[in-house]
mmCIF file of C-alpha atoms and ligand atoms in Angstrom:
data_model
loop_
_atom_site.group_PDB
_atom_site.id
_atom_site.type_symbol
_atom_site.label_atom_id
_atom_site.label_comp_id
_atom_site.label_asym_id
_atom_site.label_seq_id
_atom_site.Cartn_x
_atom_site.Cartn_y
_atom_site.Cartn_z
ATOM 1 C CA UNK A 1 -9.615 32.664 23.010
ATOM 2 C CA UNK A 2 -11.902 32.309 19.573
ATOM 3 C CA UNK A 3 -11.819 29.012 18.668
ATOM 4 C CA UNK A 4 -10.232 28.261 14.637
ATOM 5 C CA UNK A 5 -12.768 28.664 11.774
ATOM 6 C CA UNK A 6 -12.963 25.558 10.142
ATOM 7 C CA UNK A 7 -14.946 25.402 6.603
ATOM 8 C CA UNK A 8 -16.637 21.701 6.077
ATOM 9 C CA UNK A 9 -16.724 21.525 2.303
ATOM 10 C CA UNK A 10 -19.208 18.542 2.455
ATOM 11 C CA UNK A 11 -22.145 16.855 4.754
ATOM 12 C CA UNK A 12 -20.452 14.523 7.082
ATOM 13 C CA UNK A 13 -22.115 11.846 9.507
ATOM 14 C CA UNK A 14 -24.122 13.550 12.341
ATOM 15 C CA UNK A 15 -20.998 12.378 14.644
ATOM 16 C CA UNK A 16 -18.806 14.208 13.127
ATOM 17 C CA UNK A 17 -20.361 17.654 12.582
ATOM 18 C CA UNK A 18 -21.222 17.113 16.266
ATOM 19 C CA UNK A 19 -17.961 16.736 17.105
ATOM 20 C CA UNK A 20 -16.292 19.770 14.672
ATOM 21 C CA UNK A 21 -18.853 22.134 15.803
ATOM 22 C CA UNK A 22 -17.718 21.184 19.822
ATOM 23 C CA UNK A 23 -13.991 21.959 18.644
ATOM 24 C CA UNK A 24 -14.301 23.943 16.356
ATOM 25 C CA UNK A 25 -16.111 27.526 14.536
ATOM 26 C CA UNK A 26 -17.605 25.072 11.940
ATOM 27 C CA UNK A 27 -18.961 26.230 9.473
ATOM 28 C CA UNK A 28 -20.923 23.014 8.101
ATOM 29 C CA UNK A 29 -22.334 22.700 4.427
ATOM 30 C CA UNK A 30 -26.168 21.928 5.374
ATOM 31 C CA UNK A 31 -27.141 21.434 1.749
ATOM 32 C CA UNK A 32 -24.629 19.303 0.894
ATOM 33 C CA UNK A 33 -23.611 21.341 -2.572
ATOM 34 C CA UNK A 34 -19.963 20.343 -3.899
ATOM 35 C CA UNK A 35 -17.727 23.470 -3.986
ATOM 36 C CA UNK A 36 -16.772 25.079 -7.111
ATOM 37 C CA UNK A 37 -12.876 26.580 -7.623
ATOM 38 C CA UNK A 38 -14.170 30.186 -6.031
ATOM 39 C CA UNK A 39 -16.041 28.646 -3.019
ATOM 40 C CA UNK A 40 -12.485 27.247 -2.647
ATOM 41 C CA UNK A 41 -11.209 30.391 -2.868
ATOM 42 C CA UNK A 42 -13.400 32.016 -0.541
ATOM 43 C CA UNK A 43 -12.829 29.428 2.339
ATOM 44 C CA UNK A 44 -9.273 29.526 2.064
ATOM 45 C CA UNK A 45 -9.227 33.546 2.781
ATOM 46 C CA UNK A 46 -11.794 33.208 5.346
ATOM 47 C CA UNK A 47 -11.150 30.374 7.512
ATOM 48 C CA UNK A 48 -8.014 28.918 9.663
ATOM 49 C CA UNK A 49 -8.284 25.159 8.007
ATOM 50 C CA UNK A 50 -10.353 23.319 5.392
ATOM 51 C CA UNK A 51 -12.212 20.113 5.655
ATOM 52 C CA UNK A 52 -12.003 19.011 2.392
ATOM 53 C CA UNK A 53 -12.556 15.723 0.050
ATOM 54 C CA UNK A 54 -12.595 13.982 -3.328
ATOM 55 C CA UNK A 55 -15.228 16.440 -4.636
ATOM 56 C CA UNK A 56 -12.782 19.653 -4.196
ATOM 57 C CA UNK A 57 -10.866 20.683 -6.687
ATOM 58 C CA UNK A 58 -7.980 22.345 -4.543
ATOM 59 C CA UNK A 59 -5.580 23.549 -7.827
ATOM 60 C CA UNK A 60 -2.816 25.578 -7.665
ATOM 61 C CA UNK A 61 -5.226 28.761 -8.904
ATOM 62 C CA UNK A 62 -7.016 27.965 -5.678
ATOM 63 C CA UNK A 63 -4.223 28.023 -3.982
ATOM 64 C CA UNK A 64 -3.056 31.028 -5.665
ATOM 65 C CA UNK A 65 -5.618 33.502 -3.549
ATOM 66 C CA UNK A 66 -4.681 36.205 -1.353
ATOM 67 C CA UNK A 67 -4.727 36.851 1.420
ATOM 68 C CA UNK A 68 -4.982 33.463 2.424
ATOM 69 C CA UNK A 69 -5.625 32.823 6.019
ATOM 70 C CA UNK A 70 -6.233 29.096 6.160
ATOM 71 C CA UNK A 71 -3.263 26.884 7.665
ATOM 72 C CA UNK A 72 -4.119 23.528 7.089
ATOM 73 C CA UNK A 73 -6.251 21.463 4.863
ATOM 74 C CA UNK A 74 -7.389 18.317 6.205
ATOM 75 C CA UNK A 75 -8.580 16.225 3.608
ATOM 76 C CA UNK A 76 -11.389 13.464 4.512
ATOM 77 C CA UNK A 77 -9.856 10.562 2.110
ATOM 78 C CA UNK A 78 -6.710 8.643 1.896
ATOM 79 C CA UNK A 79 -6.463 9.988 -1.694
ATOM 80 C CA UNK A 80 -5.498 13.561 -2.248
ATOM 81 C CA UNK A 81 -5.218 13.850 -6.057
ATOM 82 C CA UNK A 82 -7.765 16.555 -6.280
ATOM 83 C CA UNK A 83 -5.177 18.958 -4.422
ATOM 84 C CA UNK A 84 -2.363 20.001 -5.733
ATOM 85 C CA UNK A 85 0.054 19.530 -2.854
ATOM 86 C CA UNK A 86 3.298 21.361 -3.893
ATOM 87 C CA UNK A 87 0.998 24.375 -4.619
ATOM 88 C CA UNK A 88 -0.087 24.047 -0.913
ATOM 89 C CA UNK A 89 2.922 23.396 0.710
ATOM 90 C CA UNK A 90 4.562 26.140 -1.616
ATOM 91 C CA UNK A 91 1.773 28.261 -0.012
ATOM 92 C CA UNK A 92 2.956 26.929 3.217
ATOM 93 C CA UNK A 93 -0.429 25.223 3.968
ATOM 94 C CA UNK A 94 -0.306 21.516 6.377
ATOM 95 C CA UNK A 95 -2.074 19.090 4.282
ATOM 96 C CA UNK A 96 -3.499 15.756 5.918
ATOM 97 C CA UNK A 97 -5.205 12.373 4.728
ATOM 98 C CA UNK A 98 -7.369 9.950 6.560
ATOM 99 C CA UNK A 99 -5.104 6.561 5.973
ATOM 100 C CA UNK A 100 -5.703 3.211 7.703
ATOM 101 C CA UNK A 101 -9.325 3.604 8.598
ATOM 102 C CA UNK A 102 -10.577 2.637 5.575
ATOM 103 C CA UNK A 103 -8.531 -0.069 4.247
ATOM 104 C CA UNK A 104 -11.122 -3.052 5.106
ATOM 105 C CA UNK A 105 -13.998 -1.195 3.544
ATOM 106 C CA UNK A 106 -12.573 -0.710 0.410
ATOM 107 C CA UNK A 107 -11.175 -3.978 -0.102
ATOM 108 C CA UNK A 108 -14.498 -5.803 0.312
ATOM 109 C CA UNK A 109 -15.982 -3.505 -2.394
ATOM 110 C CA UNK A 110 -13.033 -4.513 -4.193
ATOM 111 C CA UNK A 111 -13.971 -7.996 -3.961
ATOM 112 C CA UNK A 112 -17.529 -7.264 -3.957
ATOM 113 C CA UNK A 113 -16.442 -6.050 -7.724
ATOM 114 C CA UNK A 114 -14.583 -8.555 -8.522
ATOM 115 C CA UNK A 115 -17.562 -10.717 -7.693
ATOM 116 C CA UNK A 116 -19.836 -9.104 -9.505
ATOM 117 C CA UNK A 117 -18.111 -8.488 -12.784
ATOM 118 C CA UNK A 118 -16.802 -12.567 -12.585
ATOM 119 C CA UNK A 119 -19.924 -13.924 -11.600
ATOM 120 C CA UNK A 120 -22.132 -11.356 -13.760
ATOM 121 C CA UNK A 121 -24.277 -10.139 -11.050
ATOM 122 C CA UNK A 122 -25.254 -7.319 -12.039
ATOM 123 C CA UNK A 123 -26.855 -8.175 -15.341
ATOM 124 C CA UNK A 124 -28.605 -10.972 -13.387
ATOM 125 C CA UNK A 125 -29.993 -8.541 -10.906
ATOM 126 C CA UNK A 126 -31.377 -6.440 -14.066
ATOM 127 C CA UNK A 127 -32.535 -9.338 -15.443
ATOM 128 C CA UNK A 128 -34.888 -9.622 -12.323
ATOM 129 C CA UNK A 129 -35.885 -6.405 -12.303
ATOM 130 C CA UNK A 130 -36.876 -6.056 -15.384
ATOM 131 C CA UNK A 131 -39.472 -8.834 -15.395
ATOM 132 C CA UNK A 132 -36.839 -10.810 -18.013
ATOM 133 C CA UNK A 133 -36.157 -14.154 -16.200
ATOM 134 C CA UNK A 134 -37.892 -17.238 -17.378
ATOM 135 C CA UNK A 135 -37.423 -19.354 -15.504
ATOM 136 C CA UNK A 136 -33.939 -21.681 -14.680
ATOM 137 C CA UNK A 137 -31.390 -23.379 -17.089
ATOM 138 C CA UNK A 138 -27.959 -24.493 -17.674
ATOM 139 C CA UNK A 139 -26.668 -21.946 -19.816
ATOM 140 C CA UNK A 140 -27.949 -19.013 -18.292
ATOM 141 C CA UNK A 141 -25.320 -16.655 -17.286
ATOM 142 C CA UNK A 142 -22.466 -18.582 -17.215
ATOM 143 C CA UNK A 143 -19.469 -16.694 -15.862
ATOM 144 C CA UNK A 144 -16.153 -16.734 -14.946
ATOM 145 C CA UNK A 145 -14.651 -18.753 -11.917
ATOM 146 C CA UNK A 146 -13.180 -17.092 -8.593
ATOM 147 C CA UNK A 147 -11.278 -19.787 -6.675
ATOM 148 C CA UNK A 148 -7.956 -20.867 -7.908
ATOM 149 C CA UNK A 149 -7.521 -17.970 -10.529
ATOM 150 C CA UNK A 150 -4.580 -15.380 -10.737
ATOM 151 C CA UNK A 151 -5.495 -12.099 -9.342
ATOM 152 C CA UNK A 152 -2.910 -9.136 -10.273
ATOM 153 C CA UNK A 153 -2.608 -6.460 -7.403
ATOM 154 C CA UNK A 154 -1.347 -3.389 -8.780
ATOM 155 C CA UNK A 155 0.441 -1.175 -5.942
ATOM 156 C CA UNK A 156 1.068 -2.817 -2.669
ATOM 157 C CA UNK A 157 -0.467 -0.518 0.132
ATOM 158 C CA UNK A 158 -2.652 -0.912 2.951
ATOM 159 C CA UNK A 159 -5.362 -1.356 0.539
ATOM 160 C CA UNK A 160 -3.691 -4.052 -1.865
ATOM 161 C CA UNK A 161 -2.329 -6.433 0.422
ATOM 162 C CA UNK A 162 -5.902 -6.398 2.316
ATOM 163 C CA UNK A 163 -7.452 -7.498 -1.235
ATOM 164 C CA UNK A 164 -4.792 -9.900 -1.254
ATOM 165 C CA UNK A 165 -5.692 -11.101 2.164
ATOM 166 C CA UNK A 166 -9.037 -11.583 0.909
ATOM 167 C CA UNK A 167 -8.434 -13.696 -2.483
ATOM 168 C CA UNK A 168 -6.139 -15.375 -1.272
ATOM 169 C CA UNK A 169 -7.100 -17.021 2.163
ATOM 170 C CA UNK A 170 -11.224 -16.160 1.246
ATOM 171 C CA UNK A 171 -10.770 -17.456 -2.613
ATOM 172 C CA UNK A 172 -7.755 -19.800 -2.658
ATOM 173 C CA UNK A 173 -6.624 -17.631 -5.394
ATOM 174 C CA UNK A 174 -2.739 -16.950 -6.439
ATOM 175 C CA UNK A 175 -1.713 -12.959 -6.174
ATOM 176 C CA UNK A 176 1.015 -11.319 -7.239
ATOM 177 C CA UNK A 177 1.436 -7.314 -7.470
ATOM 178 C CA UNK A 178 3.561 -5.390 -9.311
ATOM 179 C CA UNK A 179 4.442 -2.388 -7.215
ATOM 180 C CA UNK A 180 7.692 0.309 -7.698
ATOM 181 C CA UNK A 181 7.816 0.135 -3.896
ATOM 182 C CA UNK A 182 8.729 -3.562 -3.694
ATOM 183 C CA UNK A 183 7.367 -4.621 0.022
ATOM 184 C CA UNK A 184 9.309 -7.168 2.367
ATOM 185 C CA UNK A 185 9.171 -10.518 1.589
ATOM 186 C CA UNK A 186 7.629 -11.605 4.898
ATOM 187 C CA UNK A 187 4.901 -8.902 4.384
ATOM 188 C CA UNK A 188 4.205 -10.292 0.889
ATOM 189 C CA UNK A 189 3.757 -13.879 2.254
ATOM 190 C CA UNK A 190 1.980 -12.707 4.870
ATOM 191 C CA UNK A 191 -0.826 -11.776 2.291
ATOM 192 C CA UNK A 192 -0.223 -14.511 0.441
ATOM 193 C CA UNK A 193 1.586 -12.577 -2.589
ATOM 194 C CA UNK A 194 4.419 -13.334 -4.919
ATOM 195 C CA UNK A 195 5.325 -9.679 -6.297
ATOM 196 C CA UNK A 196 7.004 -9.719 -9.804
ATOM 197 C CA UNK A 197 9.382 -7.341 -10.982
ATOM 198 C CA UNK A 198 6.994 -5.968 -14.324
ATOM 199 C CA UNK A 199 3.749 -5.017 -14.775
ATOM 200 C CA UNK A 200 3.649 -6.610 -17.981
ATOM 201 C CA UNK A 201 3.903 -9.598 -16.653
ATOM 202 C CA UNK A 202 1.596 -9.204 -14.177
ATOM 203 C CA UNK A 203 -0.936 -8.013 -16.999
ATOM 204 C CA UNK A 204 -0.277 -11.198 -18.668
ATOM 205 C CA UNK A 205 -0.833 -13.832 -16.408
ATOM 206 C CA UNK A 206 -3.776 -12.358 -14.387
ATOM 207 C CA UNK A 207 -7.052 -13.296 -14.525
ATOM 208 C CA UNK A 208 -8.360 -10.614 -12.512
ATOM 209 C CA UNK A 209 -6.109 -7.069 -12.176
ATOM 210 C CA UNK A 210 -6.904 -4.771 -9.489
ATOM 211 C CA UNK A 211 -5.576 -1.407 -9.089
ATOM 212 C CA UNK A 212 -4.492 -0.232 -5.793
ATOM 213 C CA UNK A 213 -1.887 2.575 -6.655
ATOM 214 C CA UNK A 214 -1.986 5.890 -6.113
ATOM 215 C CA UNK A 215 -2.718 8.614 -8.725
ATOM 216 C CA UNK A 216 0.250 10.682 -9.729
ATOM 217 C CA UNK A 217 1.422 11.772 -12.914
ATOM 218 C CA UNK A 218 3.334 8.219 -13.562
ATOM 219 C CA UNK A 219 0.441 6.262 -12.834
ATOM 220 C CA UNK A 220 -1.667 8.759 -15.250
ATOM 221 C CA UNK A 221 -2.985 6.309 -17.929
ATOM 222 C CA UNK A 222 -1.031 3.573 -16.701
ATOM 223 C CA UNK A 223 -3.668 1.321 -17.765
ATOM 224 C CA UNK A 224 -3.827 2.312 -21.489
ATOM 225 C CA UNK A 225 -4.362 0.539 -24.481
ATOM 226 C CA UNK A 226 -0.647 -1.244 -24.631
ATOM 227 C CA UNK A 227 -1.461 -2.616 -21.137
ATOM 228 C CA UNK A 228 -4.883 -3.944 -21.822
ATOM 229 C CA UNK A 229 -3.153 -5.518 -24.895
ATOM 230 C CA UNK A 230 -1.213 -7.400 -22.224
ATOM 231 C CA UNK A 231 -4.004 -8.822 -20.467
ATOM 232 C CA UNK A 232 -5.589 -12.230 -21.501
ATOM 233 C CA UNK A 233 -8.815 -12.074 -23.363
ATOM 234 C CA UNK A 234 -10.790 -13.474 -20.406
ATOM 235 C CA UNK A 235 -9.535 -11.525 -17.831
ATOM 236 C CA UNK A 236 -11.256 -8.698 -16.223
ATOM 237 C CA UNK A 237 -9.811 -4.807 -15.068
ATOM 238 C CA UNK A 238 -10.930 -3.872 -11.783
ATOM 239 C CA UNK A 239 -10.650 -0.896 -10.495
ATOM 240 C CA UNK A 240 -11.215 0.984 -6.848
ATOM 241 C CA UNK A 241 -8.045 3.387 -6.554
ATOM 242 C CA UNK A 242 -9.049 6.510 -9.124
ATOM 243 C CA UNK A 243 -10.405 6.676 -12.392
ATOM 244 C CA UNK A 244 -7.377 8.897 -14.235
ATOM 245 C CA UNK A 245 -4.920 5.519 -13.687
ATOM 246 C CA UNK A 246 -7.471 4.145 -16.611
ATOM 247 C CA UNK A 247 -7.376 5.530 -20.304
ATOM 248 C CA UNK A 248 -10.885 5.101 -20.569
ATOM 249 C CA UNK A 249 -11.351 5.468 -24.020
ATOM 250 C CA UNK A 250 -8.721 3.144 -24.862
ATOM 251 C CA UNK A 251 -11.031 0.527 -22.223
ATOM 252 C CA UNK A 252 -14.068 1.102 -24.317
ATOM 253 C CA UNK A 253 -11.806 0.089 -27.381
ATOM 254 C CA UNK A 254 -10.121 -2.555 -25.750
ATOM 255 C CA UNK A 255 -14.243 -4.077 -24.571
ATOM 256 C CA UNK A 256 -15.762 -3.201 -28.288
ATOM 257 C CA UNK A 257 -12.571 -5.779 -29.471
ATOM 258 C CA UNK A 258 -13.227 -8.415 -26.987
ATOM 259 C CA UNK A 259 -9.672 -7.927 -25.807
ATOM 260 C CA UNK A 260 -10.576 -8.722 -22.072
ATOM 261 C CA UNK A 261 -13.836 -9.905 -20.903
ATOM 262 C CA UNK A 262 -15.146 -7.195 -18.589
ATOM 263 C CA UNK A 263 -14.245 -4.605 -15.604
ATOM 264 C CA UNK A 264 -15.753 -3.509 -12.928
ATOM 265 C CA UNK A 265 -15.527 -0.219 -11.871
ATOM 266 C CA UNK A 266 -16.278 2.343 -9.025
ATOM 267 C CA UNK A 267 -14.028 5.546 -9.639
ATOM 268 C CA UNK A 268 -13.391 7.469 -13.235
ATOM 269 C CA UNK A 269 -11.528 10.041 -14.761
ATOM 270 C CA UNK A 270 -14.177 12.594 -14.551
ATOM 271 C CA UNK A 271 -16.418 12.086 -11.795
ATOM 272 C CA UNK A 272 -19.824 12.162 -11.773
ATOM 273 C CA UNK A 273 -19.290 11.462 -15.800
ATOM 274 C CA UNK A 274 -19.470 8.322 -16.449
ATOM 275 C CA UNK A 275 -18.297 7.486 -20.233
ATOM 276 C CA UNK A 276 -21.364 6.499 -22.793
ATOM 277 C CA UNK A 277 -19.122 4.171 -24.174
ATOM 278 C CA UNK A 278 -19.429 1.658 -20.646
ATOM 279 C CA UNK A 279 -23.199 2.820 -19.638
ATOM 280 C CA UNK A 280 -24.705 0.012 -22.028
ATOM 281 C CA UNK A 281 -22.540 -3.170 -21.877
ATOM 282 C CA UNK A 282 -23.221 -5.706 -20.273
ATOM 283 C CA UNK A 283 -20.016 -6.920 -19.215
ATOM 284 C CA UNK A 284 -18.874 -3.549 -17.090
ATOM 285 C CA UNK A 285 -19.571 -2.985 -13.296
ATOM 286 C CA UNK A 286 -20.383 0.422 -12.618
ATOM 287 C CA UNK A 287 -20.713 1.784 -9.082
ATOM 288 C CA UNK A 288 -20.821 5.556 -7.811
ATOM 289 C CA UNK A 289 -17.219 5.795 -5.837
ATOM 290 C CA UNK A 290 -18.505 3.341 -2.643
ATOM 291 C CA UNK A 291 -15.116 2.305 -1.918
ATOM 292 C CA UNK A 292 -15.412 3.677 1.491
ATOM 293 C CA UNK A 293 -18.932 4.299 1.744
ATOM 294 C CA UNK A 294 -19.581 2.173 5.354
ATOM 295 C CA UNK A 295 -21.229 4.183 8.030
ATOM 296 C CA UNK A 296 -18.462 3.555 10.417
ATOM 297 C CA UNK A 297 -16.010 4.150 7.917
ATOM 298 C CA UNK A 298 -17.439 7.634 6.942
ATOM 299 C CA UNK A 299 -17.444 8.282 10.815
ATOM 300 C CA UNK A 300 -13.558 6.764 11.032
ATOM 301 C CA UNK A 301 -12.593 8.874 8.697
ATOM 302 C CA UNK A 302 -14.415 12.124 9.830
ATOM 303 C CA UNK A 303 -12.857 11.521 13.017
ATOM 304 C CA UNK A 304 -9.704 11.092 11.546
ATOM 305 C CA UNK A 305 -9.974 14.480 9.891
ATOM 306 C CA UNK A 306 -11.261 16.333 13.242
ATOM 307 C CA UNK A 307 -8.003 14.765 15.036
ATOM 308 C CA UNK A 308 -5.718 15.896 12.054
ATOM 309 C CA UNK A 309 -6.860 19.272 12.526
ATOM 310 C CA UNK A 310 -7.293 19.617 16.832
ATOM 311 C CA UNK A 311 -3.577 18.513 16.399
ATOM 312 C CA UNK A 312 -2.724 21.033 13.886
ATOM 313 C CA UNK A 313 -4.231 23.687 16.153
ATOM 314 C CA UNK A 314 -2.882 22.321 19.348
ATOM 315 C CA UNK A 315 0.402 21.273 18.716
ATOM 316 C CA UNK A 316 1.515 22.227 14.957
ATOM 317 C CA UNK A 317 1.987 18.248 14.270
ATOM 318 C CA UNK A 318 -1.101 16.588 12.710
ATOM 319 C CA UNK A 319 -0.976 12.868 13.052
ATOM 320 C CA UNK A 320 -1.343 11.970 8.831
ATOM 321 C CA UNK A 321 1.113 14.666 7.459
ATOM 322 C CA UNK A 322 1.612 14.377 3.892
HETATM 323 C C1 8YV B 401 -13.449 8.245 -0.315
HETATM 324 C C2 8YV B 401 -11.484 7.290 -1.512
HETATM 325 O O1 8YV B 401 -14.707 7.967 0.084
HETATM 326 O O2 8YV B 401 -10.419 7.885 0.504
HETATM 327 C C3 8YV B 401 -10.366 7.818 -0.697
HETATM 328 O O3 8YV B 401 -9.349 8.190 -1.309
HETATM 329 O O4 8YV B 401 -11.338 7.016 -2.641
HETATM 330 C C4 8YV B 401 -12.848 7.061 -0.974
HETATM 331 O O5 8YV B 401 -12.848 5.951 -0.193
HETATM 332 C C5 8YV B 401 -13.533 9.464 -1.157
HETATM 333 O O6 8YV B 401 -12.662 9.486 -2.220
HETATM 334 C C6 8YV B 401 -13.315 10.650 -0.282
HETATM 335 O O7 8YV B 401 -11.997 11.082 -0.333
#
C-alpha cells in the first residue's frame, strides 16, 4: 500500500524528518523557505496531510482550492491563528495542535522577559557590547523589583498557570489572572493565583501583565490603548501568546507618554515586522518568537505532529483534535 504524502512546510529537527520520512512520503522543505498562499495551495491538492506552522498562512482562499486531496493538517504549534479553522473544517479537513509539550519552555521565556524588561538587561548587555561601560556605580541602571510585586496573568491555560507557578513559588510574587474561562479554585491555588472577575482590574493593580490567551477575534486588540490606560505607570506589558492581542501602535503611544514603563516582547502583529516605533527604545524587550524555541521542545512538538498525523492515517482519531 503507498504510504500518505505528507508536505513539511518547514525544516524540523533531524529527529523528526527522520522519523516523517520512516512513516511517511515526506516531502521535507530542505531550504527552509516559508510558504507563500499558492505553495499552500499546491500542497493541499497534492498531498494527503500538511505539516504546517506559525509561518503558514492557511486562509480560507487557501482553503478554497480544488481539487483538494489533503485530509488533515497537522499544525506544529499550540497556536493555530494562522489557519482559518471553520474554512478547514467547512472543507472537511482534521486540523491538529501540538498542546502540552511546550508549556515549560514558554513560560521560562516568559519569565526570562519579564526579567529582562524589569531588571533592564538588555540595555545592560548593549551597554557591554558596545564598549559603553565605565566602570561601576550606584545609579547605574536601576530597575524595577521582581519579588513581592503583582504579576497579572491574562488567560489561564497550560501556559499561564505555569508562569504563575514560576512567580509565585520562584519570585514570592502575588498573581491573579483574569480569564473568561474562570478555572477551579483548587487549580488556581495550586498556582498560587487569585483570579478576579475584570480585566480592568487586573490592569490596574499589576505590576507586571502577561498575556497567555489565545488569539481570536475577541482577544483582537484586547490590549489597546483604553487598557494600557489602566495599567500603572510603572508597570510593564509582557507578552509571549501572539502579537495581534496587542494594538501596537496604540503601545508605541502609550511608551512615547510614559504611561507604563516598558514591555517585553517576543511575538507581533506582523511577523517578521517588527514596528519602528519599539526598535529604538530602550525600555522594550524584543525577541524573534523563542517562546518554544528549546531543542527538545522543537523535537516534542515535531513528534507530537508525526503522532497527530500516524493517528489520522491509522485510525481517523488524531490525539490533539481541534
Ligand atoms: C511556536 C508558539 O514555536 O506553539 C506556538 O503557538 O507560539 C511557538 O511556541 C511557533 O509559533 C510555532 O507554531
Amino acid at each position: 500500500m503507498s504510504r500518505p504524502v505528507v508536505v513539511v512546510t518547514r525544516r524540523l529537527p533531524d529527529t523528526v524528518e527522520r522519523e516523517l520520512q520512516a512513516r511517511f512520503d515526506a516531502r521535507l522543505n530542505r531550504e527552509d523557505r516559508a510558504f507563500s498562499e499558492s505553495d499552500l495551495a499546491d500542497a493541499l491538492m497534492e498531498a494527503d496531510g500538511l505539516l504546517c506552522t506559525v509561518t503558514d498562512p492557511v486562509s480560507s482562499e487557501v482553503l478554497g482550492v480544488r481539487p483538494l486531496r489533503a485530509r488533515i493538517l497537522a499544525n506544529f504549534g499550540v497556536g493555530y491563528n494562522h489557519i482559518d479553522l471553520k474554512a478547514a473544517h467547512q472543507r472537511g479537513l482534521v486540523v491538529t495542535n501540538t498542546p502540552g509539550v511546550l508549556t515549560e519552555a514558554t513560560a521560562d521565556l516568559a519569565m526570562a522577559l519579564l526579567l529582562m524588561v524589569a531588571r533592564r538587561l538588555g540595555e545592560g548587555e548593549r551597554e557591554v557590547r558596545a564598549g559603553a561601560w565605565n566602570g561601576w556605580r550606584p545609579t547605574h541602571l536601576m530597575g524595577a523589583d521582581v519579588s513581592g510585586r503583582t504579576l497579572g496573568i491574562v488567560g489561564l491555560g497550560r501556559i499561564g498557570q505555569a508562569v504563575a507557578r514560576r512567580a509565585h513559588r520562584g519570585f514570592g510574587m502575588r498573581v491573579v489572572s483574569y480569564t473568561p474561562h474562570p478555572v477551579d479554585n483548587a487549580t488556581a491555588a495550586a498556582s498560587g493565583i487569585t483570579q478576579l472577575d475584570a480585566l480592568g482590574s487586573l490592569l490596574s493593580q499589576s505590576d507586571y501583565v502577561s498575556l497567555h490567551c489565545r488569539a481570536t477575534p475577541e482577544t483582537r486588540h484586547l490590549i489597546n490603548a483604553a487598557a494600557l490606560d489602566r495599567m500603572k505607570c510603572s508597570a510593564f506589558l509582557i507578552n509571549t501568546a501572539r502579537g495581534d492581542i496587542v494594538d501596537e501602535a496604540a503601545l508605541i503611544v502609550a511608551l512615547d507618554a510614559g504611561r507604563i514603563a516598558g514591555a517585553a516582547l517576543d511575538v507581533y502583529d506582523r511577523e517578521p515586522l517588527v514596528p519602528a516605533g519599539l526598535l529604538h527604545r530602550q525600555n522594550v524587550v524584543l525577541l524573534p518568537h523563542l517562546g518554544s524555541a528549546t531543542e527538545s521542545t522543537r523535537v516534542a512538538m515535531g513528534m507530537r505532529a508525526v503522532e497527530n498525523l500516524t493517528a489520522f492515517f491509522e485510525t481517523g482519531r488524531p490525539i490533539d483534535i481541534l
